[in-house]
Amino acid sequence: IMKKNFVKIISIIFFCATIISCGSQALKDDCGCFMEYDEAVAYAQKKNLPILVFFTSEGDDDYSNQLVNMAMKTSAFAENIGKNYVIYHADFSQNVFSKTVVSDNPTKEEQETADLYYYIIQQNYQYSLLFDASTTPCAFLCTKDGYVVSAIEIDEKNLNTAGFTATLKNYDEQLKKFNDMVAATKIGSAQKKVEAIDTLYMATEETYRRFLLNLVKKVPQLDKNNKTGLCSKYIVGAAEAEALSYFAQGDLQNTILTFLKAADNPQVRAVDKQECFYTAASLLAASGANNYKDILSLFKNITDSNDEEMNAYKRRAEKQIVLTSELENADPKKLSEHCITHKIEDSN
């Protein structure tokens, strides 16, 4: 089922710069931590270790300062934690940003280094959004596959190695449960694997389900005849995750087409089709586009039904149809402002 805060999330991610390509060599920071999430996941899988994720702003807030200098940079941290976890660290301090600045006439190496740090900052910023890292410092525990187990509470008691080590023990049982659920997705019949994926998906906090995309996309492949009845849920779930990537690149057309393609899939339930049409139309309306006929056409795909959930989508769509019809001959510049005020009234 589509997330009601989808448009809110992607409207934020839209402002992230497109990630540029870089070399495959793993980068480590002053703490000895991976600076790129994908590299951390690859290494964790190789070493069969869970992942710790840290978002900090060293030098800019006291807690980040203490966590980095009293824990992450110490030999005790490397010995007690670094040997048992793979660590990904995204720091958003002024020190990191300064590394993207070059002189008026930089050398090739200086420019390449600045470009690399710019890439890392942009990549880390996108991951901070995916992890919903709204404050610094914050930390997360993940499986070796990069699936989020839990956010880790940080306070004045665990800003040093001893305190953080003690905190991690509180998550041991939860980590084991997640590892067991992940293992179950890899064994048994196709139906058993689908059911295991669903168990893991539902156990994962909604905010972090984006990281399960590789598993979500397997469901329709494993259950071609939809014996589990879960294909619709995960076709739409995969569409949502893929649409996030398109929107992050500013590609509104493919963002919308991703939902329309999902709606056109014969395995998608009628109620989920309605949500796909509704999301696509709402995105187009909220974008400030003035192709009102297309917007109306999409909204009018919300059909009559005796299903109460589908009728709820229809009622929301009817409100948007009225709104769009009223603005059809209005100043295009006013559309965006008006839609932002009234768009996607999901709570109603």
Short mmCIF file of C-alpha atoms in Angstrom, two decimals, residues 5-320:
data_model
loop_
_atom_site.label_atom_id
_atom_site.label_comp_id
_atom_site.label_asym_id
_atom_site.label_seq_id
_atom_site.Cartn_x
_atom_site.Cartn_y
_atom_site.Cartn_z
CA ASN A 5 3.78 10.79 3.02
CA PHE A 6 5.32 9.74 -0.32
CA VAL A 7 4.94 13.12 -2.04
CA LYS A 8 6.32 14.89 1.02
CA ILE A 9 9.43 12.68 0.96
CA ILE A 10 10.17 12.97 -2.73
CA SER A 11 9.55 16.72 -2.75
CA ILE A 12 12.47 16.98 -0.32
CA ILE A 13 14.70 14.55 -2.18
CA PHE A 14 14.04 16.46 -5.42
CA PHE A 15 16.40 19.17 -4.23
CA CYS A 16 19.33 16.75 -3.82
CA ALA A 17 21.95 16.95 -6.55
CA THR A 18 22.29 13.99 -8.89
CA ILE A 19 25.02 11.68 -7.74
CA ILE A 20 28.06 11.62 -10.01
CA SER A 21 30.13 8.54 -10.65
CA CYS A 22 33.39 7.85 -8.87
CA GLY A 23 36.04 5.20 -8.56
CA SER A 24 35.48 1.85 -6.89
CA GLN A 25 38.17 2.21 -4.20
CA ALA A 26 36.69 2.21 -0.70
CA LEU A 27 37.23 5.47 1.18
CA LYS A 28 37.80 5.74 4.93
CA ASP A 29 37.62 8.86 7.09
CA ASP A 30 39.73 10.01 10.06
CA CYS A 31 37.82 7.56 12.27
CA GLY A 32 38.63 4.64 9.99
CA CYS A 33 34.98 4.40 8.93
CA PHE A 34 33.57 3.91 5.47
CA MET A 35 32.44 7.13 3.85
CA GLU A 36 30.14 5.44 1.31
CA TYR A 37 27.19 3.32 2.33
CA ASP A 38 27.36 0.89 -0.59
CA GLU A 39 31.01 0.17 0.18
CA ALA A 40 30.15 -0.49 3.80
CA VAL A 41 27.40 -2.93 2.80
CA ALA A 42 29.70 -4.77 0.38
CA TYR A 43 32.37 -5.14 3.07
CA ALA A 44 29.83 -6.19 5.69
CA GLN A 45 28.54 -8.95 3.43
CA LYS A 46 32.10 -10.11 2.82
CA LYS A 47 32.93 -10.19 6.54
CA ASN A 48 29.47 -11.31 7.70
CA LEU A 49 29.18 -8.40 10.12
CA PRO A 50 26.30 -6.04 10.98
CA ILE A 51 26.55 -2.36 10.07
CA LEU A 52 26.56 0.71 12.28
CA VAL A 53 25.54 3.97 10.62
CA PHE A 54 26.50 7.34 12.10
CA PHE A 55 25.45 10.83 11.03
CA THR A 56 27.41 13.58 12.78
CA SER A 57 28.43 17.18 12.48
CA GLU A 58 31.78 17.28 14.25
CA GLY A 59 32.67 20.72 15.50
CA ASP A 60 29.16 22.03 14.95
CA ASP A 61 27.34 20.42 17.89
CA ASP A 62 28.59 19.24 21.28
CA TYR A 63 27.16 15.73 21.13
CA SER A 64 28.73 15.06 17.72
CA ASN A 65 32.03 16.41 19.02
CA GLN A 66 31.96 14.10 22.01
CA LEU A 67 30.81 11.05 20.07
CA VAL A 68 33.50 11.44 17.42
CA ASN A 69 36.39 12.37 19.71
CA MET A 70 35.56 10.39 22.85
CA ALA A 71 34.45 7.26 21.02
CA MET A 72 34.83 6.92 17.26
CA LYS A 73 38.41 8.17 17.01
CA THR A 74 39.70 6.15 19.96
CA SER A 75 41.60 2.86 19.83
CA ALA A 76 39.12 1.42 22.33
CA PHE A 77 36.30 2.01 19.86
CA ALA A 78 38.24 0.21 17.13
CA GLU A 79 38.95 -2.70 19.45
CA ASN A 80 35.55 -3.08 21.10
CA ILE A 81 33.19 -2.02 18.32
CA GLY A 82 35.13 -1.75 15.06
CA LYS A 83 35.99 -5.46 15.10
CA ASN A 84 32.37 -6.51 15.49
CA TYR A 85 30.64 -4.04 13.18
CA VAL A 86 31.27 -2.40 9.82
CA ILE A 87 30.90 1.34 10.29
CA TYR A 88 29.55 3.89 7.83
CA HIS A 89 30.05 7.49 8.94
CA ALA A 90 28.53 10.53 7.25
CA ASP A 91 29.86 13.76 8.74
CA PHE A 92 28.31 17.07 7.72
CA SER A 93 30.75 19.36 9.50
CA GLN A 94 32.24 22.52 8.08
CA ASN A 95 35.54 20.67 7.91
CA VAL A 96 34.11 18.24 5.35
CA PHE A 97 32.44 20.96 3.31
CA SER A 98 35.71 22.92 3.19
CA LYS A 99 37.29 20.02 1.30
CA THR A 100 35.05 20.78 -1.67
CA VAL A 101 36.59 24.25 -2.04
CA VAL A 102 39.61 24.76 -4.29
CA SER A 103 41.86 27.68 -5.13
CA ASP A 104 41.36 29.83 -8.21
CA ASN A 105 43.82 27.71 -10.16
CA PRO A 106 43.64 24.22 -8.71
CA THR A 107 45.80 21.36 -9.88
CA LYS A 108 44.14 18.35 -11.44
CA GLU A 109 44.58 16.37 -8.24
CA GLU A 110 43.12 19.17 -6.10
CA GLN A 111 40.08 19.45 -8.35
CA GLU A 112 39.56 15.68 -8.39
CA THR A 113 39.76 15.55 -4.58
CA ALA A 114 37.26 18.41 -4.26
CA ASP A 115 34.93 16.72 -6.75
CA LEU A 116 35.15 13.46 -4.84
CA TYR A 117 34.22 15.10 -1.54
CA TYR A 118 31.37 16.90 -3.27
CA TYR A 119 30.11 13.54 -4.52
CA ILE A 120 30.41 12.03 -1.05
CA ILE A 121 28.50 14.90 0.56
CA GLN A 122 25.68 14.62 -1.98
CA GLN A 123 25.50 10.85 -1.56
CA ASN A 124 25.54 11.10 2.22
CA TYR A 125 22.86 13.77 2.15
CA GLN A 126 20.58 11.46 0.19
CA TYR A 127 21.22 8.66 2.66
CA SER A 128 20.49 11.01 5.54
CA LEU A 129 17.05 11.54 4.00
CA LEU A 130 16.49 7.83 3.48
CA PHE A 131 17.44 7.16 7.10
CA ASP A 132 15.34 10.14 8.21
CA ALA A 133 18.37 11.50 10.04
CA SER A 134 16.83 14.80 11.05
CA THR A 135 19.35 15.65 13.79
CA THR A 136 23.00 15.01 14.56
CA PRO A 137 24.37 12.92 15.98
CA CYS A 138 22.21 9.91 15.22
CA ALA A 139 22.97 6.24 14.69
CA PHE A 140 21.36 3.16 13.18
CA LEU A 141 21.91 -0.58 13.35
CA CYS A 142 21.62 -2.53 10.10
CA THR A 143 22.05 -6.12 9.00
CA LYS A 144 25.00 -7.02 6.80
CA ASP A 145 22.67 -6.55 3.79
CA GLY A 146 21.95 -2.96 4.75
CA TYR A 147 18.44 -3.58 6.08
CA VAL A 148 17.69 -1.24 8.97
CA VAL A 149 17.08 -2.99 12.27
CA SER A 150 16.59 0.08 14.43
CA ALA A 151 17.61 3.62 15.17
CA ILE A 152 19.98 3.76 18.15
CA GLU A 153 19.20 6.26 20.86
CA ILE A 154 22.10 8.61 21.59
CA ASP A 155 22.34 10.58 24.81
CA GLU A 156 24.98 11.85 27.21
CA LYS A 157 25.46 8.32 28.61
CA ASN A 158 26.76 6.74 25.42
CA LEU A 159 28.96 9.40 23.86
CA ASN A 160 32.06 7.41 24.83
CA THR A 161 33.18 3.90 23.87
CA ALA A 162 32.12 2.20 27.10
CA GLY A 163 28.70 3.80 27.04
CA PHE A 164 28.08 3.03 23.38
CA THR A 165 29.25 -0.56 23.78
CA ALA A 166 26.75 -1.01 26.60
CA THR A 167 23.99 0.54 24.47
CA LEU A 168 24.65 -1.83 21.59
CA LYS A 169 24.02 -4.84 23.82
CA ASN A 170 20.42 -3.68 24.16
CA TYR A 171 19.94 -4.31 20.44
CA ASP A 172 21.51 -7.79 20.28
CA GLU A 173 18.20 -9.65 20.49
CA GLN A 174 16.55 -7.42 17.90
CA LEU A 175 19.51 -7.87 15.54
CA LYS A 176 19.30 -11.65 15.91
CA LYS A 177 15.59 -11.61 15.08
CA PHE A 178 16.24 -9.57 11.95
CA ASN A 179 19.10 -11.83 10.89
CA ASP A 180 16.81 -14.84 11.32
CA MET A 181 14.09 -13.15 9.25
CA VAL A 182 16.59 -12.29 6.49
CA ALA A 183 17.90 -15.86 6.48
CA ALA A 184 14.33 -17.15 6.05
CA THR A 185 13.98 -15.16 2.80
CA LYS A 186 16.72 -17.30 1.25
CA ILE A 187 15.49 -20.82 2.01
CA GLY A 188 12.48 -23.01 1.29
CA SER A 189 9.94 -22.92 -1.49
CA ALA A 190 9.13 -19.81 -3.51
CA GLN A 191 5.97 -19.32 -1.47
CA LYS A 192 7.90 -19.63 1.79
CA LYS A 193 10.40 -17.04 0.57
CA VAL A 194 7.61 -14.62 -0.33
CA GLU A 195 6.01 -15.07 3.06
CA ALA A 196 9.39 -14.53 4.72
CA ILE A 197 9.93 -11.33 2.73
CA ASP A 198 6.53 -10.11 3.86
CA THR A 199 7.37 -10.92 7.49
CA LEU A 200 10.61 -8.95 7.27
CA TYR A 201 8.91 -6.09 5.44
CA MET A 202 6.19 -5.74 8.05
CA ALA A 203 8.73 -5.98 10.89
CA THR A 204 10.74 -3.13 9.36
CA GLU A 205 9.72 0.37 10.35
CA GLU A 206 7.93 2.03 7.44
CA THR A 207 10.57 4.74 7.11
CA TYR A 208 13.28 2.16 6.39
CA ARG A 209 11.47 -0.17 3.99
CA ARG A 210 13.13 1.58 1.07
CA PHE A 211 16.26 -0.43 1.87
CA LEU A 212 14.36 -3.66 1.19
CA LEU A 213 13.87 -2.85 -2.50
CA ASN A 214 15.97 -5.78 -3.77
CA LEU A 215 13.75 -8.17 -1.80
CA VAL A 216 10.51 -6.39 -2.67
CA LYS A 217 11.21 -6.77 -6.39
CA LYS A 218 11.60 -10.54 -5.99
CA VAL A 219 8.02 -11.13 -4.86
CA PRO A 220 6.30 -11.05 -8.29
CA GLN A 221 9.13 -13.18 -9.70
CA LEU A 222 8.79 -15.81 -6.97
CA ASP A 223 4.98 -15.81 -7.01
CA LYS A 224 4.08 -15.54 -10.68
CA ASN A 225 0.53 -16.80 -10.09
CA ASN A 226 0.01 -14.66 -6.99
CA LYS A 227 -0.84 -17.60 -4.77
CA THR A 228 0.13 -15.60 -1.70
CA GLY A 229 -1.98 -12.60 -2.69
CA LEU A 230 1.01 -10.35 -1.99
CA CYS A 231 2.10 -9.44 -5.52
CA SER A 232 0.06 -6.25 -5.75
CA LYS A 233 1.44 -4.95 -2.49
CA TYR A 234 5.03 -5.39 -3.59
CA ILE A 235 4.66 -4.33 -7.22
CA VAL A 236 3.37 -1.01 -5.93
CA GLY A 237 5.99 -0.94 -3.16
CA ALA A 238 8.76 -1.40 -5.72
CA ALA A 239 7.23 1.31 -7.91
CA GLU A 240 7.27 3.73 -5.00
CA ALA A 241 10.94 3.04 -4.27
CA GLU A 242 11.95 3.35 -7.92
CA ALA A 243 9.92 6.55 -8.30
CA LEU A 244 11.94 8.03 -5.44
CA SER A 245 15.10 7.56 -7.48
CA TYR A 246 13.60 9.17 -10.57
CA PHE A 247 12.29 12.12 -8.60
CA ALA A 248 15.69 12.58 -6.97
CA GLN A 249 17.04 13.18 -10.47
CA GLY A 250 14.30 15.70 -11.24
CA ASP A 251 12.71 13.25 -13.70
CA LEU A 252 9.03 13.91 -13.09
CA GLN A 253 7.94 12.13 -16.26
CA ASN A 254 9.44 8.78 -15.29
CA THR A 255 8.32 9.27 -11.70
CA ILE A 256 4.73 9.41 -12.89
CA LEU A 257 5.18 6.71 -15.53
CA THR A 258 6.49 4.35 -12.84
CA PHE A 259 3.15 4.58 -11.01
CA LEU A 260 1.14 4.29 -14.22
CA LYS A 261 3.14 1.21 -15.22
CA ALA A 262 2.39 -0.35 -11.84
CA ALA A 263 -1.29 0.51 -12.22
CA ASP A 264 -1.28 -1.24 -15.60
CA ASN A 265 0.10 -4.47 -14.13
CA PRO A 266 -2.63 -7.16 -14.12
CA GLN A 267 -1.43 -8.45 -10.74
CA VAL A 268 -2.13 -5.11 -9.04
CA ARG A 269 -5.39 -4.97 -7.08
CA ALA A 270 -8.00 -2.42 -8.07
CA VAL A 271 -7.62 -0.47 -4.82
CA ASP A 272 -3.84 -0.24 -5.36
CA LYS A 273 -4.36 0.88 -8.96
CA GLN A 274 -6.47 3.74 -7.63
CA GLU A 275 -3.69 4.80 -5.29
CA CYS A 276 -1.19 4.71 -8.17
CA PHE A 277 -3.41 6.93 -10.32
CA TYR A 278 -4.05 9.23 -7.38
CA THR A 279 -0.35 9.61 -6.57
CA ALA A 280 0.59 10.20 -10.22
CA ALA A 281 -2.10 12.84 -10.67
CA SER A 282 -1.27 14.55 -7.39
CA LEU A 283 2.42 14.70 -8.26
CA LEU A 284 1.64 16.27 -11.60
CA ALA A 285 -0.72 18.80 -10.02
CA ALA A 286 1.69 19.66 -7.20
CA SER A 287 4.57 20.13 -9.66
CA GLY A 288 3.00 23.34 -10.96
CA ALA A 289 2.41 21.86 -14.41
CA ASN A 290 -0.35 23.50 -16.43
CA ASN A 291 -1.37 20.49 -18.54
CA TYR A 292 -4.67 20.36 -16.70
CA LYS A 293 -6.32 17.88 -19.07
CA ASP A 294 -3.71 15.27 -18.23
CA ILE A 295 -4.17 15.93 -14.52
CA LEU A 296 -7.94 15.60 -14.83
CA SER A 297 -7.60 12.44 -16.90
CA LEU A 298 -5.45 10.81 -14.23
CA PHE A 299 -7.75 11.81 -11.40
CA LYS A 300 -10.76 10.48 -13.26
CA ASN A 301 -9.21 7.02 -13.27
CA ILE A 302 -10.40 6.81 -9.68
CA THR A 303 -13.51 4.69 -10.36
CA ASP A 304 -16.71 3.80 -8.59
CA SER A 305 -16.63 0.83 -6.26
CA ASN A 306 -18.34 -0.73 -3.31
CA ASP A 307 -14.96 -1.03 -1.61
CA GLU A 308 -14.74 1.59 1.13
CA GLU A 309 -10.98 2.03 0.80
CA MET A 310 -11.28 2.62 -2.94
CA ASN A 311 -14.14 5.03 -2.41
CA ALA A 312 -11.94 6.96 0.01
CA TYR A 313 -9.44 7.43 -2.82
CA LYS A 314 -12.29 8.44 -5.10
CA ARG A 315 -13.50 11.11 -2.69
CA ARG A 316 -10.00 12.55 -2.42
CA ALA A 317 -9.67 12.50 -6.19
CA GLU A 318 -12.99 14.29 -6.62
CA LYS A 319 -11.69 17.14 -4.47
CA GLN A 320 -8.62 17.37 -6.69
#
